[in-house]
Short mmCIF file of C-alpha atoms in Angstrom, two decimals:
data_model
loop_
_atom_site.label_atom_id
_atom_site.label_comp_id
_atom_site.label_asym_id
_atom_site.label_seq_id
_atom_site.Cartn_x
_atom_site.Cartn_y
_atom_site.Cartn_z
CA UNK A 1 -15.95 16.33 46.86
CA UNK A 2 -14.15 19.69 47.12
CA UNK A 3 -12.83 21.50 43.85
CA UNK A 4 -9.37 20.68 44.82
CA UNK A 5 -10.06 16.35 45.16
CA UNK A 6 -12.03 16.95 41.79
CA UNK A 7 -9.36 18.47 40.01
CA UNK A 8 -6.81 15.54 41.35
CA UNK A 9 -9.18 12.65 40.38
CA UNK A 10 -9.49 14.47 37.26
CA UNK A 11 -5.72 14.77 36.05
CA UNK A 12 -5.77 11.26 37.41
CA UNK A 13 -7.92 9.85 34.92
CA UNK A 14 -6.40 11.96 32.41
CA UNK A 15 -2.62 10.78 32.55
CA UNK A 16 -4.44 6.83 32.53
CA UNK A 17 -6.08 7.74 29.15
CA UNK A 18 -2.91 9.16 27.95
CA UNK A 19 -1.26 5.61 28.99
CA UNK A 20 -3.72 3.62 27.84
CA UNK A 21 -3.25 5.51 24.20
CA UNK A 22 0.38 4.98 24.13
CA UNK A 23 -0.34 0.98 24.90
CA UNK A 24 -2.36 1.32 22.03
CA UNK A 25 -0.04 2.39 19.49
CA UNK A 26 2.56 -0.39 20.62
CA UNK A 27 2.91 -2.67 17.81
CA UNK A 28 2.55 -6.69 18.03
CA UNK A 29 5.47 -6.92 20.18
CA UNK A 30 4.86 -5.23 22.40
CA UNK A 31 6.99 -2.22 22.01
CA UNK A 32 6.32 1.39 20.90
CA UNK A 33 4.95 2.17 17.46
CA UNK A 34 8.03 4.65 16.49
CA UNK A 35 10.69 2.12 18.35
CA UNK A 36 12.63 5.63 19.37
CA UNK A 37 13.73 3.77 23.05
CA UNK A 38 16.11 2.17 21.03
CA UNK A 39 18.02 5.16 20.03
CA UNK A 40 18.12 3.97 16.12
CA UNK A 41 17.20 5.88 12.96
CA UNK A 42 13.65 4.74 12.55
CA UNK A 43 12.92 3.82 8.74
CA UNK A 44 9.10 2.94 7.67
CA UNK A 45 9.51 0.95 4.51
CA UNK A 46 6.25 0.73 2.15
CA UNK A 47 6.95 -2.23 0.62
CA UNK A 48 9.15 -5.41 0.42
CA UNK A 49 11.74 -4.24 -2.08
CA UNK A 50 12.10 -0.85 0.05
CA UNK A 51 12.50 -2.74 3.16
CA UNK A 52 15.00 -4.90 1.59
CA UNK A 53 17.05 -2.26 0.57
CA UNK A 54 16.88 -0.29 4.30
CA UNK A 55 18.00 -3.36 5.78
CA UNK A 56 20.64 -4.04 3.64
CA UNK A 57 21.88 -0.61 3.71
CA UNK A 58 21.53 0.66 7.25
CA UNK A 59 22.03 -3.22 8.97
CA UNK A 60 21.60 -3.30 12.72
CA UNK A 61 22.07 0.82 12.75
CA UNK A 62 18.12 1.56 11.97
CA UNK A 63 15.09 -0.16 13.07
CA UNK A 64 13.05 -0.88 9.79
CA UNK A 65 9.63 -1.36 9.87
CA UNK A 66 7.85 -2.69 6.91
CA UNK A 67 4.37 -1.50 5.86
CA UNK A 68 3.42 -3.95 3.70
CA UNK A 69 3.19 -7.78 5.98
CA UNK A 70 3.88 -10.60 4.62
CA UNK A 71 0.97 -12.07 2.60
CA UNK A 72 -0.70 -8.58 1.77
CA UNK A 73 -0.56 -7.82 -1.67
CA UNK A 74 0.97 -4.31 -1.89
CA UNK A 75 -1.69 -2.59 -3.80
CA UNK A 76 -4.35 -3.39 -1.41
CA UNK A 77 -2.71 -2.00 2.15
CA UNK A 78 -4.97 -0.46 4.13
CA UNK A 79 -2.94 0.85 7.06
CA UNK A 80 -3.94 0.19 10.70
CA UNK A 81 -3.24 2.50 13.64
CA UNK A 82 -0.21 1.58 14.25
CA UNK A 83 1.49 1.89 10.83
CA UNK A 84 -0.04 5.24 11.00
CA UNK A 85 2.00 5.41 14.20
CA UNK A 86 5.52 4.56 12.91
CA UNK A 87 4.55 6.88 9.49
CA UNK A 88 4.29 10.06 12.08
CA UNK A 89 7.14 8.89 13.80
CA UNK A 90 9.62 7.95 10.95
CA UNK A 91 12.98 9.36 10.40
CA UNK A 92 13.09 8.07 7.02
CA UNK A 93 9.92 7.12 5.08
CA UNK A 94 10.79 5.08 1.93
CA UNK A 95 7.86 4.97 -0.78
CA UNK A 96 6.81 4.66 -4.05
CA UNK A 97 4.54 7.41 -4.86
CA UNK A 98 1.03 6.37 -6.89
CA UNK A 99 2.11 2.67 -6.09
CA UNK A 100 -0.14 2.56 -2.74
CA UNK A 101 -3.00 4.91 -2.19
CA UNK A 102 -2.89 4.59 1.58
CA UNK A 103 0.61 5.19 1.92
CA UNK A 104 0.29 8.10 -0.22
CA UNK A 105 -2.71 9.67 1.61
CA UNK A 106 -0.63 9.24 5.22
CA UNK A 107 2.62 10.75 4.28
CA UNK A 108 0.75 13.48 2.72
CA UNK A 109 -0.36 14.28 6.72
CA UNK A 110 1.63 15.07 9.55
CA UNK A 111 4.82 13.50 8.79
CA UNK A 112 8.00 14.34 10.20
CA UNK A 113 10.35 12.16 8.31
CA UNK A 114 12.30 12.76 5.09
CA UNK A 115 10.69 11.00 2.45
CA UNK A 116 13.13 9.04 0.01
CA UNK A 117 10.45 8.29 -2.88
CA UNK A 118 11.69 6.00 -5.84
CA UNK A 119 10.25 8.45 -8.46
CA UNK A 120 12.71 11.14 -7.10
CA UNK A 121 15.97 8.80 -6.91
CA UNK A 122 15.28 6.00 -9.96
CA UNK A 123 15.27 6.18 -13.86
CA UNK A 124 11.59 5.22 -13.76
CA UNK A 125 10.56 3.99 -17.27
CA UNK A 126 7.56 5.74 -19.20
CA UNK A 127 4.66 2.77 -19.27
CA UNK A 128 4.01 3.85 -22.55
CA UNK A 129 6.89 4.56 -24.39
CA UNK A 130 7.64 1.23 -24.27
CA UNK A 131 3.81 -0.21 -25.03
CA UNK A 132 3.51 -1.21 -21.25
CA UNK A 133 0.64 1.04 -20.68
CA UNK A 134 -2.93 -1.30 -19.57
CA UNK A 135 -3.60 -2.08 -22.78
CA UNK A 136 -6.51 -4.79 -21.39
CA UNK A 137 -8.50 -2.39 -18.85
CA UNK A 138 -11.11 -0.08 -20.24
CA UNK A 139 -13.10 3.04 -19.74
CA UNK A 140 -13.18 3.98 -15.77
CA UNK A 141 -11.07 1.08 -14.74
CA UNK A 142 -8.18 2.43 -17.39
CA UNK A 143 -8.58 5.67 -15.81
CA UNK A 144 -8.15 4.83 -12.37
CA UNK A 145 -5.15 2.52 -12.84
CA UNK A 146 -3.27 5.65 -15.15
CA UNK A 147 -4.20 7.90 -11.99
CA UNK A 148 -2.76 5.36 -9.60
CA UNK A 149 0.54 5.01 -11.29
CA UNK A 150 0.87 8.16 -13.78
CA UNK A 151 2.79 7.45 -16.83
CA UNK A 152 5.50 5.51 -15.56
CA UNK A 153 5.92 1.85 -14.60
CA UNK A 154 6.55 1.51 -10.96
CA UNK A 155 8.13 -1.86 -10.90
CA UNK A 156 11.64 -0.65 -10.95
CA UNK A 157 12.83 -3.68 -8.96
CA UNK A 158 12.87 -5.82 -11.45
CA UNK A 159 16.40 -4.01 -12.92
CA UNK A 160 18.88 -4.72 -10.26
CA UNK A 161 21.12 -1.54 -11.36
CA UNK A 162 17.93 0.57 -10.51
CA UNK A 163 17.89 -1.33 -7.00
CA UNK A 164 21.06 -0.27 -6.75
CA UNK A 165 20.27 3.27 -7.31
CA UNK A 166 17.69 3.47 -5.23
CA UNK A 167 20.20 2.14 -2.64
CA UNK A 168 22.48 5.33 -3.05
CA UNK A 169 19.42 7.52 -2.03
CA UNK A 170 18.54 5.10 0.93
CA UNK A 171 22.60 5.67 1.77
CA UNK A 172 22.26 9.13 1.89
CA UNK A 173 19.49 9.76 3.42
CA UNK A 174 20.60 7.33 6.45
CA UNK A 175 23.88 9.11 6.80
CA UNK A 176 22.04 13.01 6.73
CA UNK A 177 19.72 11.85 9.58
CA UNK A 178 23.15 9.84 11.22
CA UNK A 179 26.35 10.93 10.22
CA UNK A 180 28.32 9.73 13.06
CA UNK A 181 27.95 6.19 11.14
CA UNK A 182 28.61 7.15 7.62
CA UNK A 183 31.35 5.18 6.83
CA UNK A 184 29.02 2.17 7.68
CA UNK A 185 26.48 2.90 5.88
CA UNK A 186 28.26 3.77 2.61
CA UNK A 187 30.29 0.13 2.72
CA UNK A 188 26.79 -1.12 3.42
CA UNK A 189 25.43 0.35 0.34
CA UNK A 190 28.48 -0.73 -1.71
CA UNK A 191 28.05 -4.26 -0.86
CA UNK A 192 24.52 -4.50 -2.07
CA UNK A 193 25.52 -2.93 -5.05
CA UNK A 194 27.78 -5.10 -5.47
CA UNK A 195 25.30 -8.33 -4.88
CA UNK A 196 22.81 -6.12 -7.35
CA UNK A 197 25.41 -6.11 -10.09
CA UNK A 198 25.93 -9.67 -9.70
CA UNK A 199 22.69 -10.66 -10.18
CA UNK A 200 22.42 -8.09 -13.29
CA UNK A 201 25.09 -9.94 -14.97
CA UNK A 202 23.72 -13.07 -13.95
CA UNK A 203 20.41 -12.17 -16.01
CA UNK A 204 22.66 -11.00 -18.88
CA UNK A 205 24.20 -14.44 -19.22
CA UNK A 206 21.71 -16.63 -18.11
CA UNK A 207 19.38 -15.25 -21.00
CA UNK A 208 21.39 -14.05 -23.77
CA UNK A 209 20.86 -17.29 -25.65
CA UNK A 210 16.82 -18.19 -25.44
CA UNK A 211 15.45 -20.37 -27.81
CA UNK A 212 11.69 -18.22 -27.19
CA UNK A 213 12.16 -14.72 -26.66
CA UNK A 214 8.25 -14.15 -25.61
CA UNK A 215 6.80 -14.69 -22.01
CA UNK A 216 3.39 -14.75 -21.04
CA UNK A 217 3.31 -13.38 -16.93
CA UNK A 218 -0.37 -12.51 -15.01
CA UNK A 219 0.26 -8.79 -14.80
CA UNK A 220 2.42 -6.49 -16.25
CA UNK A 221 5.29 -6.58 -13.75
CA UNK A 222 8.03 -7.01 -15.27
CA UNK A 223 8.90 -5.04 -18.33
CA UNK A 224 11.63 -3.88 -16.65
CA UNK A 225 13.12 -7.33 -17.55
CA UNK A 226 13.00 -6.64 -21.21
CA UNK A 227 16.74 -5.41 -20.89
CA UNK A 228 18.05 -8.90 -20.57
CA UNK A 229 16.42 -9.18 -24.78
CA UNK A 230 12.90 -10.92 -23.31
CA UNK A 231 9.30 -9.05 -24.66
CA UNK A 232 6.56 -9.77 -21.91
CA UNK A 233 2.95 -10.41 -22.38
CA UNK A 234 0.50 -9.18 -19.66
CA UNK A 235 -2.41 -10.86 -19.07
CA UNK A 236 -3.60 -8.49 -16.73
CA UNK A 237 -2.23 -5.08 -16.31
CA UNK A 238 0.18 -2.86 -14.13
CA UNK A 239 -2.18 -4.02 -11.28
CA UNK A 240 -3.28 -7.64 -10.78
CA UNK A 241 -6.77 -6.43 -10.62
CA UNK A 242 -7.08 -4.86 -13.93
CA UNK A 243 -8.37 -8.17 -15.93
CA UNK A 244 -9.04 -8.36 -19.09
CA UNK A 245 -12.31 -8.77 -21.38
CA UNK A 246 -12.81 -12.62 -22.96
CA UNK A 247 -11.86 -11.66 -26.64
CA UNK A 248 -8.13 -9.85 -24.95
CA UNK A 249 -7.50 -13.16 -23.61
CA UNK A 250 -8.18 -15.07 -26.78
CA UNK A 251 -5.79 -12.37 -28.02
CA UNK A 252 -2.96 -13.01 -25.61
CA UNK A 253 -3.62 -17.04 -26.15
CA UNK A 254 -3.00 -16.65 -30.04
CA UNK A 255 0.01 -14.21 -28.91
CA UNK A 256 1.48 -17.47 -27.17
CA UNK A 257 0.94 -19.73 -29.87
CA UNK A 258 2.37 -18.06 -32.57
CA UNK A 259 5.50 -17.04 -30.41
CA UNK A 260 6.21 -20.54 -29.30
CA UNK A 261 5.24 -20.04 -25.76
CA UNK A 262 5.53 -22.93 -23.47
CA UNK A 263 4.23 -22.00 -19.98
CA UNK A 264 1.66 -19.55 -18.57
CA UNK A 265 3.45 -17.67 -15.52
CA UNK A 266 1.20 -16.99 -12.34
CA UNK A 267 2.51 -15.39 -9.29
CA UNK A 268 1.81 -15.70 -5.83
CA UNK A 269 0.00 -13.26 -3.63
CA UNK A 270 -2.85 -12.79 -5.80
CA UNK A 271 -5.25 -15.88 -7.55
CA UNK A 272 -4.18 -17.95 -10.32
CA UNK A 273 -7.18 -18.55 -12.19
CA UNK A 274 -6.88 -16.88 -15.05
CA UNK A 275 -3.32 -18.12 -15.46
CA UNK A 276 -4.28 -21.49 -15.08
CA UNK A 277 -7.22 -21.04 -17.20
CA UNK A 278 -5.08 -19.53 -20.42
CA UNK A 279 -2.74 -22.06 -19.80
CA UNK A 280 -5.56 -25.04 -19.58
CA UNK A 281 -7.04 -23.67 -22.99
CA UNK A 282 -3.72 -23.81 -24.64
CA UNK A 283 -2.51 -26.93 -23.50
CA UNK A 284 0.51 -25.19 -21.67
CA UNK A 285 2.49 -25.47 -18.18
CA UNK A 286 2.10 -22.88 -15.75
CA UNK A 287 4.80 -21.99 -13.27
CA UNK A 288 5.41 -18.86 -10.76
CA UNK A 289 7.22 -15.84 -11.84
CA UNK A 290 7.35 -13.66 -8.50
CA UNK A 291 6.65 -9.92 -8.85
CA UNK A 292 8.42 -9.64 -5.70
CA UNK A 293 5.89 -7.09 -4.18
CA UNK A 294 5.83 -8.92 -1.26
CA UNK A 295 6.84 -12.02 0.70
CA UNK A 296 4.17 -14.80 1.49
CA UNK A 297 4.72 -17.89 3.49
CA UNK A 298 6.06 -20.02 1.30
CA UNK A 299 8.63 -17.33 0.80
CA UNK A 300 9.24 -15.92 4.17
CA UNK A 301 12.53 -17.50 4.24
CA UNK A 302 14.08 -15.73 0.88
CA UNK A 303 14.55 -12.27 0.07
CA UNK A 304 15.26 -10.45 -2.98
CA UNK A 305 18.42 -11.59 -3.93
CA UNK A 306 17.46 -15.53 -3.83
CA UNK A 307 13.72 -14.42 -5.60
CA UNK A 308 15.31 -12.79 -8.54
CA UNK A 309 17.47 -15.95 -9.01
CA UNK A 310 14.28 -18.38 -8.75
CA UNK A 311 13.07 -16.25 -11.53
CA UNK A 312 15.85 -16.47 -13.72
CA UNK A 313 15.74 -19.85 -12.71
CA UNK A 314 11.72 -20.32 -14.52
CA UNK A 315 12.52 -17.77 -16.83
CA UNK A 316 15.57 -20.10 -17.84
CA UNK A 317 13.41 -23.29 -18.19
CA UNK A 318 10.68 -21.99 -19.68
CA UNK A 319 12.24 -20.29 -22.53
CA UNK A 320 15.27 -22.89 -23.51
CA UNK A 321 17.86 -20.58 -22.44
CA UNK A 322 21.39 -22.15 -22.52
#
């Protein structure tokens, strides 16, 4: 072979590499990881609230692509090549820092996106100003669950006015990396407020008149509900995995009896055992109160808006609220 055929076959084999790397950053569908033949702002959402809130806001301007599947409990993503993919690739990145390790460790790479994270746009509450803090994991577990989510309680969700704000930050990010559609994007954003601050007042009347003011959930997910005059027990704490010791759930049972509690709230995504356990030993019901993390199957047809009403919904019947 003469230097000149070499160097032919060589290139050769070269650009098929190169095009067998591309195929292998196309997602599930078949298309490319960053989706950039479409021509649309290209938003990587973490997790299911996020993505929510890009969809709503940018509609069919952006292509979204969600982080966190359905079924996967947020705090557990590992990301796979191609997430990686449409991180690197991202116009907008929306995240939660110290909610998801992975996520955290990628952006911190070679990222070209702007980052909209929810501790730099929301009103994130101090964990334990309010006596949210893990008060049921201990010694190295405690520690690694205050370095995963600092001092602050990342479930902002849960307050549809701080959905809302985070929505404003989605809204202007959207319109800096596309201005030629800002108009749409800002009456985008002020019709999900507007849904938001429906639901908010929907909470406020719904429970302002409970006959039990004390609710017993699996983890500690939704203090941000206190607002609406409800004080929430934790079974385990600001991550499902941080369970607590035999005499802390004797502690929490007692808790429920002497507060009148009628039903032990699991959630979906993660087991129920110890829910259904506490609520065995005490002779109570057990329903679901979604943390609304993620979607699962038997959700895949709601979203946000529809969840937070099937709470309010349990939190309704299980509490005597008129």
């Amino acid at each position: 072979m003469t230097p000149t055929t070499r160097s032919v076959g060589l290139l050769a084999a070269g650009a098929l590499l190169l095009t067998s790397g591309c195929a292998a950053l196309s997602d599930d569908s078949g298309s490319s990881a960053s989706g950039s033949d479409s021509g649309k702002v290209q938003v990587a959402a973490a997790f299911y609230p996020l993505e929510f809130v890009a969809e709503r806001v940018a509609g069919d301007l952006a292509d979204v692509t969600p982080l966190t599947k359905p079924g996967v409990e947020p705090h557990d993503l590992e990301l796979s090549i191609n997430q990686t993919a449409a991180l690197q690739s991202a116009d907008l990145i929306l995240t939660e820092h110290g909610f998801q390790p992975a996520v955290d460790d990628a952006v911190e790479q070679d990222v070209k996106g702007e980052v909209v994270d929810v501790e730099k746009v929301v009103d994130l509450r101090k964990a334990e100003e309010e006596g949210h803090e893990d008060e049921h994991a201990e010694g190295e577990e405690a520690a690694e669950e205050e370095h995963a989510h600092g001092e602050t309680d990342p479930h902002f969700w849960h307050d549809p006015l701080l959905m809302a704000q985070y929505a404003e930050g989605v809204r202007d990010a959207l319109v800096e990396a596309d201005p030629d559609n800002a108009e749409t994007y800002e009456a985008n954003a002020k019709s999900l407020t507007d849904d938001l601050t429906k639901v908010d007042e929907e909470f406020k009347t719904g429970l302002a008149q409970c006959k039990i003011k004390d609710v017993v959930v699996s983890h500690d997910a939704f203090a941000y509900l206190d607002k609406y005059g409800l004080e929430f027990e934790s079974i385990a704490g600001l991550t499902p995995d941080a369970e607590p010791n035999p005499a802390q759930l004797a502690e929490i049972g007692e808790h429920a009896k002497e507060h009148g509690v009628t039903t032990i709230f699991s959630e979906r995504l993660v087991s129920t055992a110890l829910a259904d356990t506490l609520a065995d030993d005490l002779g109570l019901k057990t329903a679901v109160l979604d943390p609304i993390e993620g979607l699962s199957a038997d959700t895949e047809g709601e979203d946000y808006l529809s969840l937070m009403r099937q709470n309010l919904d349990a939190l309704k019947a299980a509490n005597g609220c008129q």
